[in-house]
Coordinates of C-alpha atoms in Angstrom, one line a residue:
M20 CA -45.0 2.3 -8.0
S21 CA -44.1 0.2 -11.3
L22 CA -43.2 -3.4 -10.7
I23 CA -40.8 -3.0 -13.5
P24 CA -37.5 -1.3 -12.5
S25 CA -36.4 1.6 -14.6
P26 CA -32.7 1.8 -16.0
N27 CA -32.0 4.5 -13.5
D28 CA -33.4 2.2 -10.7
L29 CA -30.9 -0.6 -11.9
L30 CA -28.2 1.8 -12.1
A31 CA -28.9 3.2 -8.6
I32 CA -28.5 -0.3 -7.1
L33 CA -25.6 -1.6 -9.4
P34 CA -22.9 -1.8 -6.9
I35 CA -25.5 -3.9 -4.5
L36 CA -26.1 -6.2 -7.7
I37 CA -22.4 -6.7 -8.1
L38 CA -21.6 -7.4 -4.6
S39 CA -24.5 -9.7 -4.3
G40 CA -23.9 -11.6 -7.4
G41 CA -20.2 -11.8 -6.6
G42 CA -20.8 -13.2 -3.3
I43 CA -23.1 -16.0 -4.9
L44 CA -20.3 -16.4 -7.5
L45 CA -17.6 -16.8 -4.8
L46 CA -19.7 -19.7 -3.0
G47 CA -20.0 -21.5 -6.2
M48 CA -16.2 -21.0 -7.0
Q49 CA -15.3 -23.3 -3.9
F50 CA -16.5 -26.4 -5.8
F51 CA -13.6 -25.6 -8.5
F52 CA -10.9 -24.2 -6.5
Q53 CA -9.5 -26.0 -3.6
G54 CA -6.2 -25.9 -1.4
S55 CA -3.5 -23.7 -3.1
E56 CA -6.1 -22.4 -5.8
F57 CA -7.9 -20.6 -2.9
R58 CA -6.0 -17.5 -3.8
I59 CA -8.1 -17.3 -7.0
I60 CA -11.1 -16.8 -4.8
R61 CA -9.5 -13.9 -3.0
F62 CA -8.2 -12.4 -6.0
T63 CA -11.8 -12.5 -7.4
S64 CA -13.4 -11.0 -4.2
G65 CA -11.0 -8.1 -4.7
L66 CA -12.0 -7.6 -8.2
I67 CA -15.6 -7.6 -7.3
L68 CA -15.0 -4.9 -4.9
V69 CA -13.1 -2.8 -7.4
F70 CA -16.0 -3.4 -9.8
A71 CA -18.7 -2.4 -7.2
F72 CA -16.6 1.0 -6.5
V73 CA -16.4 1.9 -10.2
S74 CA -20.1 1.0 -10.5
L75 CA -20.8 3.4 -7.4
I76 CA -19.0 6.3 -9.0
A77 CA -21.0 5.7 -12.4
S78 CA -24.2 5.7 -10.4
H79 CA -23.3 8.9 -8.5
F80 CA -22.2 10.8 -11.5
F81 CA -24.6 9.6 -14.3
L82 CA -27.8 9.7 -12.4
P83 CA -29.7 12.8 -12.4
G84 CA -28.6 14.4 -8.8
V85 CA -29.9 13.4 -5.6
G86 CA -33.0 11.3 -5.7
N87 CA -35.2 8.3 -4.6
Y88 CA -35.4 5.1 -6.7
F89 CA -37.5 1.9 -6.5
G90 CA -40.5 3.9 -5.4
G91 CA -38.8 5.8 -2.9
H92 CA -37.3 3.1 -1.0
Y93 CA -33.6 3.7 -2.2
E94 CA -31.9 7.1 -2.1
I95 CA -28.9 8.2 -4.1
G96 CA -27.0 11.1 -2.7
N97 CA -23.6 12.3 -1.6
L98 CA -24.0 11.2 2.1
G99 CA -24.5 7.7 0.7
F100 CA -21.7 7.8 -1.7
W101 CA -19.0 8.9 1.1
F102 CA -20.2 6.0 3.5
S103 CA -20.4 3.5 0.6
S104 CA -17.1 4.3 -0.7
L105 CA -15.7 3.8 3.0
Y106 CA -17.3 0.4 3.1
L107 CA -15.7 -0.7 -0.1
I108 CA -12.2 0.5 0.8
M109 CA -12.4 -1.0 4.3
A110 CA -13.5 -4.4 2.8
F111 CA -10.7 -4.2 0.2
G112 CA -8.2 -3.5 2.9
T113 CA -9.5 -6.4 5.0
I114 CA -9.0 -8.7 2.2
L115 CA -5.5 -7.8 1.4
A116 CA -4.6 -8.1 5.2
S117 CA -6.3 -11.4 5.9
P118 CA -4.3 -14.2 3.9
R119 CA -1.5 -14.4 6.7
V120 CA -3.8 -14.8 9.5
L121 CA -6.1 -17.2 7.8
E122 CA -3.1 -19.5 6.8
Q123 CA -1.8 -19.2 10.4
H124 CA -5.2 -20.6 11.7
N125 CA -5.6 -23.1 8.9
M126 CA -8.6 -21.3 8.0
E127 CA -8.7 -21.1 4.3
F128 CA -12.6 -21.2 4.3
P129 CA -14.2 -19.9 1.0
E130 CA -17.3 -18.5 3.1
F131 CA -14.9 -15.8 4.6
Y132 CA -14.9 -13.6 1.4
P133 CA -18.7 -14.0 0.4
L134 CA -19.7 -13.1 4.0
L135 CA -17.6 -9.9 3.7
L136 CA -19.3 -8.7 0.4
F137 CA -22.8 -9.7 1.9
S138 CA -22.1 -7.7 4.9
V139 CA -21.2 -4.6 2.7
V140 CA -24.4 -5.1 1.0
G141 CA -26.2 -4.8 4.3
M142 CA -24.2 -1.7 4.9
F143 CA -25.2 -0.2 1.4
L144 CA -28.9 -0.6 2.6
M145 CA -28.5 1.0 6.0
T146 CA -27.2 4.2 4.8
S147 CA -29.2 4.4 1.5
G148 CA -32.5 2.8 2.4
T149 CA -35.3 5.4 3.1
D150 CA -37.9 2.8 4.3
T151 CA -37.6 1.1 7.7
V152 CA -37.9 -2.2 6.4
T153 CA -35.2 -1.8 3.8
I154 CA -33.1 -0.5 6.6
F155 CA -33.9 -3.6 8.8
V156 CA -33.0 -6.0 6.0
G157 CA -29.6 -4.1 5.6
L158 CA -29.1 -4.1 9.2
E159 CA -29.5 -7.7 9.7
L160 CA -27.8 -8.7 6.6
M161 CA -24.6 -6.8 8.0
S162 CA -25.1 -8.5 11.4
V163 CA -25.6 -12.1 10.6
S164 CA -22.5 -11.8 8.3
L165 CA -20.5 -10.5 11.1
Y166 CA -21.9 -13.0 13.5
V167 CA -20.5 -15.9 11.4
L168 CA -17.1 -14.0 10.7
V169 CA -16.5 -13.5 14.4
G170 CA -16.7 -17.0 15.1
M171 CA -14.8 -18.1 12.0
A172 CA -11.8 -19.7 14.0
R173 CA -13.9 -22.7 14.9
S174 CA -10.9 -24.3 16.7
D175 CA -10.8 -21.3 19.1
V176 CA -13.1 -21.6 22.1
F177 CA -12.7 -17.5 22.7
S178 CA -13.7 -17.0 19.1
L179 CA -16.7 -19.0 19.5
E180 CA -17.6 -17.6 22.9
A181 CA -17.3 -14.0 21.2
S182 CA -19.7 -15.0 18.5
L183 CA -22.2 -16.4 20.6
K184 CA -22.0 -13.3 23.0
Y185 CA -22.4 -11.2 19.9
F186 CA -25.2 -13.1 18.4
L187 CA -27.3 -13.1 21.5
L188 CA -26.9 -9.5 22.5
G189 CA -27.4 -8.6 18.8
S190 CA -30.6 -10.5 18.6
F191 CA -31.6 -8.5 21.9
S192 CA -30.9 -5.4 20.1
T193 CA -32.9 -6.4 17.1
G194 CA -35.9 -6.8 19.2
F195 CA -35.7 -3.1 20.2
F196 CA -35.2 -1.9 16.7
L197 CA -38.2 -4.1 15.4
L198 CA -40.5 -2.9 18.2
G199 CA -39.3 0.8 17.3
M200 CA -40.4 0.2 13.8
A201 CA -43.7 -1.1 15.0
F202 CA -44.4 2.0 17.1
L203 CA -43.3 4.3 14.4
F204 CA -45.7 2.5 12.1
G205 CA -48.4 2.7 14.7
G206 CA -48.1 6.4 15.0
S207 CA -47.9 7.3 11.2
G208 CA -49.3 4.4 9.3
T209 CA -46.4 4.3 7.0
T210 CA -42.8 2.5 6.9
H211 CA -41.3 5.3 5.3
L212 CA -38.6 6.8 7.7
Q213 CA -39.2 10.5 7.2
E214 CA -43.0 10.3 6.9
S215 CA -43.1 8.0 10.1
L216 CA -41.2 10.8 12.0
K217 CA -43.4 13.7 11.1
P218 CA -45.9 13.0 14.0
L219 CA -43.1 14.2 16.3
S220 CA -43.7 17.8 15.2
I221 CA -47.3 17.6 16.5
A222 CA -49.1 17.2 19.8
G223 CA -51.2 14.3 20.4
F224 CA -51.4 10.5 21.0
E225 CA -49.5 9.9 17.5
S226 CA -46.7 12.0 18.7
N227 CA -46.3 9.9 22.1
F228 CA -46.3 6.8 20.0
T229 CA -43.8 8.0 17.7
K230 CA -41.4 9.1 20.5
I231 CA -41.5 5.7 22.0
G232 CA -40.7 4.2 18.5
L233 CA -37.8 6.7 18.0
L234 CA -36.4 5.6 21.4
L235 CA -36.5 2.0 20.8
L236 CA -35.0 2.7 17.2
L237 CA -32.2 4.6 18.5
T238 CA -31.6 2.1 21.4
G239 CA -30.9 -0.8 18.6
I240 CA -28.6 1.6 16.7
A241 CA -26.8 2.5 19.8
F242 CA -26.1 -1.1 20.3
K243 CA -24.5 -1.5 16.8
I244 CA -22.4 1.8 17.3
A245 CA -21.3 0.2 20.6
L246 CA -22.4 3.4 22.8
F247 CA -22.1 3.2 26.6
P248 CA -24.2 1.2 28.1
Y249 CA -24.7 -0.9 25.1
H250 CA -21.1 -1.7 24.6
S251 CA -20.6 -5.0 26.6
W252 CA -20.4 -7.1 23.5
T253 CA -17.5 -5.0 22.0
P254 CA -14.2 -6.0 24.0
D255 CA -15.0 -9.7 23.6
A256 CA -16.0 -9.7 20.1
Y257 CA -13.1 -7.7 19.1
E258 CA -10.6 -10.0 21.0
G259 CA -12.2 -13.3 19.8
A260 CA -12.6 -12.3 16.2
L261 CA -9.6 -12.8 13.8
T262 CA -7.7 -9.4 13.8
P263 CA -8.6 -8.4 10.1
V264 CA -12.3 -9.2 11.1
T265 CA -11.9 -6.8 14.1
G266 CA -10.6 -4.2 11.9
F267 CA -13.4 -4.6 9.5
M268 CA -15.9 -4.4 12.6
A269 CA -14.3 -1.4 14.0
T270 CA -14.3 0.5 10.7
A271 CA -16.9 -0.4 8.2
S272 CA -19.4 -1.7 10.6
K273 CA -19.1 1.0 13.0
S274 CA -19.3 3.6 10.2
A275 CA -22.5 2.0 8.8
S276 CA -24.2 2.2 12.1
M277 CA -22.9 5.7 12.5
G278 CA -24.5 6.5 9.0
L279 CA -27.8 5.2 10.0
L280 CA -27.9 7.3 13.1
M281 CA -26.9 10.3 10.9
V282 CA -29.8 9.3 8.5
V283 CA -32.3 9.1 11.4
F284 CA -31.4 12.5 12.8
S285 CA -31.4 14.2 9.4
K286 CA -35.1 13.1 8.9
L287 CA -36.1 14.4 12.3
P288 CA -38.0 17.7 12.3
S289 CA -35.7 20.4 13.2
P290 CA -37.2 21.7 16.5
V291 CA -37.3 18.0 17.7
A292 CA -33.7 17.2 16.7
N293 CA -32.5 20.2 18.5
G294 CA -34.5 19.4 21.5
E295 CA -34.5 16.5 24.0
W296 CA -33.1 14.0 21.3
A297 CA -29.9 16.0 21.1
W298 CA -29.5 16.0 24.9
I299 CA -30.3 12.2 25.1
M300 CA -27.7 11.5 22.4
G301 CA -25.3 13.8 23.8
I302 CA -25.5 12.3 27.2
L303 CA -24.7 8.9 25.7
A304 CA -21.9 10.4 23.8
F305 CA -20.4 11.9 27.1
L306 CA -20.7 8.7 29.0
S307 CA -19.3 6.7 26.1
M308 CA -16.1 8.7 25.7
T309 CA -15.5 8.8 29.4
Y310 CA -16.3 4.9 30.2
G311 CA -14.2 4.0 27.0
N312 CA -11.1 5.9 27.9
F313 CA -11.1 5.1 31.7
V314 CA -11.4 1.3 30.8
A315 CA -8.9 1.4 28.0
L316 CA -6.3 2.5 30.7
Q317 CA -6.6 -0.8 32.4
Q318 CA -6.0 -3.1 29.4
S319 CA -2.7 -4.7 28.4
S320 CA -3.8 -6.4 25.1
L321 CA -3.8 -3.9 22.3
K322 CA -7.0 -5.3 20.8
R323 CA -8.9 -4.7 24.0
V324 CA -7.2 -1.2 24.2
L325 CA -8.4 -0.4 20.7
A326 CA -11.9 -2.0 21.4
Y327 CA -12.5 0.4 24.6
S328 CA -11.0 3.2 22.7
S329 CA -13.7 2.6 19.9
I330 CA -16.3 3.2 22.4
A331 CA -14.7 6.5 23.1
H332 CA -14.3 7.5 19.6
A333 CA -17.9 6.6 18.9
G334 CA -18.7 9.1 21.8
Y335 CA -16.8 11.7 19.9
V336 CA -18.6 11.1 16.6
V337 CA -22.2 10.9 18.2
A338 CA -21.3 14.1 20.0
G339 CA -21.1 15.7 16.6
V340 CA -24.2 14.1 15.2
S341 CA -26.3 15.2 18.1
L342 CA -25.4 18.8 17.5
G343 CA -26.0 18.7 13.8
C344 CA -22.2 18.6 12.9
E345 CA -22.6 16.0 10.2
K346 CA -19.6 16.9 7.8
E347 CA -17.3 17.2 10.8
A348 CA -18.4 13.6 12.2
I349 CA -18.1 12.1 8.7
F350 CA -14.7 13.6 8.2
Y351 CA -13.8 12.2 11.8
L352 CA -15.2 8.8 10.8
I353 CA -13.1 8.6 7.7
V354 CA -9.9 9.5 9.4
Y355 CA -10.7 7.1 12.3
S356 CA -11.4 4.2 9.8
F357 CA -8.1 4.5 8.1
M358 CA -6.2 4.7 11.6
S359 CA -8.0 1.7 12.9
L360 CA -7.5 -0.3 9.8
G361 CA -3.9 0.4 9.5
A362 CA -3.4 -0.4 13.3
F363 CA -5.4 -3.7 13.1
A364 CA -3.4 -4.8 10.1
L365 CA -0.3 -4.1 11.6
L366 CA -1.5 -6.1 14.8
S367 CA -2.4 -9.0 12.6
F368 CA 1.3 -9.1 11.3
L369 CA 2.7 -9.2 14.7
E370 CA 0.4 -11.7 16.0
E371 CA 1.6 -15.4 16.5
G372 CA -1.0 -17.8 16.4
D373 CA -3.3 -17.3 19.3
K374 CA -1.1 -15.1 21.2
H375 CA -2.3 -11.4 21.5
V376 CA -0.1 -8.4 21.2
T377 CA 0.5 -6.7 24.5
Y378 CA 2.4 -3.8 25.8
E379 CA 4.9 -6.2 27.2
S380 CA 5.1 -8.4 24.1
I381 CA 6.2 -5.5 22.0
A382 CA 8.8 -4.2 24.4
G383 CA 12.0 -3.4 22.4
L384 CA 10.2 -3.8 19.2
A385 CA 11.9 -1.0 17.5
K386 CA 15.2 -2.8 17.7
T387 CA 14.4 -5.7 15.4
R388 CA 11.3 -4.2 13.4
P389 CA 11.8 -0.5 13.3
W390 CA 9.6 0.2 10.5
T391 CA 6.6 -1.8 11.9
S392 CA 7.3 -0.2 15.1
L393 CA 7.2 3.4 13.6
A394 CA 3.9 2.8 11.6
L395 CA 2.3 1.3 14.7
F396 CA 3.4 4.2 16.8
L397 CA 2.1 6.8 14.4
F398 CA -1.3 5.3 14.0
F399 CA -1.8 5.2 17.7
L400 CA -0.5 8.9 17.9
S401 CA -3.2 9.8 15.3
L402 CA -5.8 8.0 17.4
A403 CA -4.4 10.1 20.3
G404 CA -5.0 13.4 18.3
I405 CA -1.2 14.4 18.1
P406 CA -0.5 17.0 15.5
P407 CA 0.0 17.1 12.4
L408 CA -1.5 13.6 12.0
G409 CA -5.0 13.2 10.9
G410 CA -6.5 12.4 13.9
F411 CA -5.4 15.8 15.5
W412 CA -7.4 17.6 12.6
A413 CA -10.3 15.5 12.8
K414 CA -10.8 16.3 16.5
L415 CA -9.9 20.0 15.8
F416 CA -12.5 20.5 13.2
L417 CA -15.2 18.5 15.3
F418 CA -14.5 20.2 18.5
Q419 CA -14.5 23.7 16.7
R420 CA -17.9 22.9 15.4
I421 CA -19.3 21.7 18.7
A422 CA -17.7 24.9 20.4
D423 CA -19.7 27.0 17.7
N424 CA -22.9 25.3 19.0
G425 CA -22.7 27.5 22.1
N426 CA -25.6 25.6 24.1
A427 CA -25.3 23.8 27.6
I428 CA -25.0 20.3 25.9
G429 CA -22.4 21.6 23.5
R430 CA -20.3 22.9 26.3
L431 CA -20.7 19.8 28.2
L432 CA -19.5 17.7 25.2
L433 CA -16.5 20.0 24.4
I434 CA -15.2 19.9 27.7
G435 CA -15.8 16.1 27.9
G436 CA -14.1 15.7 24.4
I437 CA -11.0 17.7 25.4
A438 CA -10.6 16.0 28.9
N439 CA -11.0 12.5 27.5
S440 CA -8.6 13.2 24.7
A441 CA -5.9 14.3 27.2
L442 CA -6.7 11.2 29.3
A443 CA -6.2 8.9 26.2
L444 CA -2.7 10.2 25.5
Y445 CA -1.5 7.6 28.3
Y446 CA -2.4 4.5 26.7
Y447 CA -1.7 5.5 23.2
V448 CA 1.5 7.0 24.0
K449 CA 2.6 3.8 26.0
V450 CA 2.9 1.8 22.8
G451 CA 5.8 4.1 21.6
I452 CA 7.5 3.7 25.3
S453 CA 7.1 -0.1 25.1
A454 CA 8.5 -0.2 21.6
Y455 CA 11.4 2.4 21.9
M456 CA 12.2 2.9 25.4
S457 CA 12.0 -0.3 27.1
S458 CA 15.2 -2.0 28.7
T459 CA 13.9 -5.4 28.1
D460 CA 12.9 -7.2 25.0
G461 CA 9.2 -8.5 24.9
E462 CA 8.2 -12.0 23.4
I463 CA 7.5 -10.6 19.8
S464 CA 10.8 -8.6 19.6
Q465 CA 12.8 -11.7 20.5
V466 CA 11.3 -13.7 17.6
S467 CA 12.7 -13.3 14.2
P468 CA 10.5 -11.3 12.0
P469 CA 8.0 -13.3 9.7
K470 CA 7.9 -13.5 6.1
T471 CA 6.8 -10.2 4.7
S472 CA 3.0 -9.9 4.0
Y473 CA 2.8 -7.7 1.1
G474 CA -1.0 -7.3 1.6
V475 CA -0.3 -5.8 5.1
V476 CA 2.4 -3.7 3.9
F477 CA 0.3 -2.2 1.3
V478 CA -2.7 -1.7 3.7
S479 CA -0.6 0.0 6.6
A480 CA 1.4 2.2 3.9
F481 CA -1.8 3.3 2.3
C482 CA -3.5 4.1 5.5
L483 CA -0.5 5.8 6.9
M484 CA -0.3 8.2 3.9
A485 CA -4.1 8.7 4.4
V486 CA -3.5 9.5 8.0
V487 CA -0.5 11.7 7.6
F488 CA -1.3 13.6 4.3
G489 CA -5.1 12.9 3.7
W490 CA -6.4 15.8 5.6
Y491 CA -4.6 18.3 3.2
F492 CA -6.6 16.8 0.3
L493 CA -9.9 16.3 2.2
Q494 CA -11.5 18.5 4.9
P495 CA -15.0 18.9 6.2
K496 CA -15.3 22.1 4.1
D497 CA -14.8 20.0 1.1
L498 CA -17.8 17.9 1.9
T499 CA -20.1 20.8 1.4
S500 CA -21.5 19.2 -1.6
L501 CA -23.1 16.8 0.9
R502 CA -26.9 17.1 0.5
F503 CA -28.7 16.3 3.6
N504 CA -32.3 16.4 4.2
K505 CA -33.7 19.9 4.5
S506 CA -34.1 19.6 8.2
A507 CA -30.5 18.9 8.7
E508 CA -29.7 21.9 6.6
L509 CA -31.7 24.0 9.0
R510 CA -29.7 22.7 12.0
K511 CA -26.6 24.1 10.8

């Protein structure tokens, strides 16, 4: 391996260089732009994301196909392209939706936007890194940035509590991930992810060592995804964080963790991936979708409803990953991210100060804010999987592929997915019942609509168009160019 990177190496990581350099630039700009000039930092952060997206497209189309760079530590491929594009879009939407909330809490902290960019850098490394050390650096860069972002509302005791709980449990899960890396290295003698998993296909001491390592590694990833029973941080962190940050965590962060799970499964030898590991992740998926929906039924705060429903949606996606339905799982993640980002953007617009949006507070909302009510209800209907919205097609494509699997775990996950989707209808449709059919006016409905936030309008309108019409332009069959590892192709 040459110590001097080639031009192709630099082009491969150009988006990361732009995001990292941009984050450092934003930290320096705070000394020159204060008060009302803070919007310049916000504008610059959005511009950096646009440049990073352009460079991502350039690196994808101008490099010679799928390949490894920097001595095999970084991989360029279509899987990474889809996920990286999603991170950048979600981060851009978060920046657009955040100004009103930051002003409400008197939180024009210049650190907000650099932390957002640094977390995206970590996400890039998680899904494009091929070495466990590289992946770990990305995982921690994302996690540490989010720990700070969750506790950004320094005057809010609930935000600080959520940040501390997230940090403590996140550190605990990091220990599992690190220990898993150590066992994988002990069984294979390498930190390269695919090479470190090869002993699973042979009998002997090395295989047992690697199995323990993989189990610990998946435990750390399951925490980041918020699978049951590693979910306990999710409701408090989602509710305590500023709503745009919550939306970013529910979309980009969850997608990055799910992408890492897909990367790990794509590197597993085919017989191993179809064996006990499919059952282990399948059982976790079934428990997650069931637990998330049942607890969501008991919530009144819409942020907590979306927090618990995110656990259920994670279960749906992991069900697809465990059975080798990668394209359908990615499509589901894309649709889910747009649904969630739009819903959280609207919740941030409806919130007043520290008061959370509840079913009771939006009673009669359609009378005073008809367009906001309609958009919010459509996002929740799509999350429920009501046709012809994007959420319906995402579930349909995923459940069809799971049904085609035909084995016992596939049948269990199919029955669980359909039953839980029906169960979730209650708390999703309840939003529309409160907004349109309530005989009394809630707290938010009685307050005059706030000044229009054009960022929220743009984000919600864009996400709504993606949810309503996006499935027509992009479907799982359009993702056939995704070049997964050969072991993943054998499982299809």
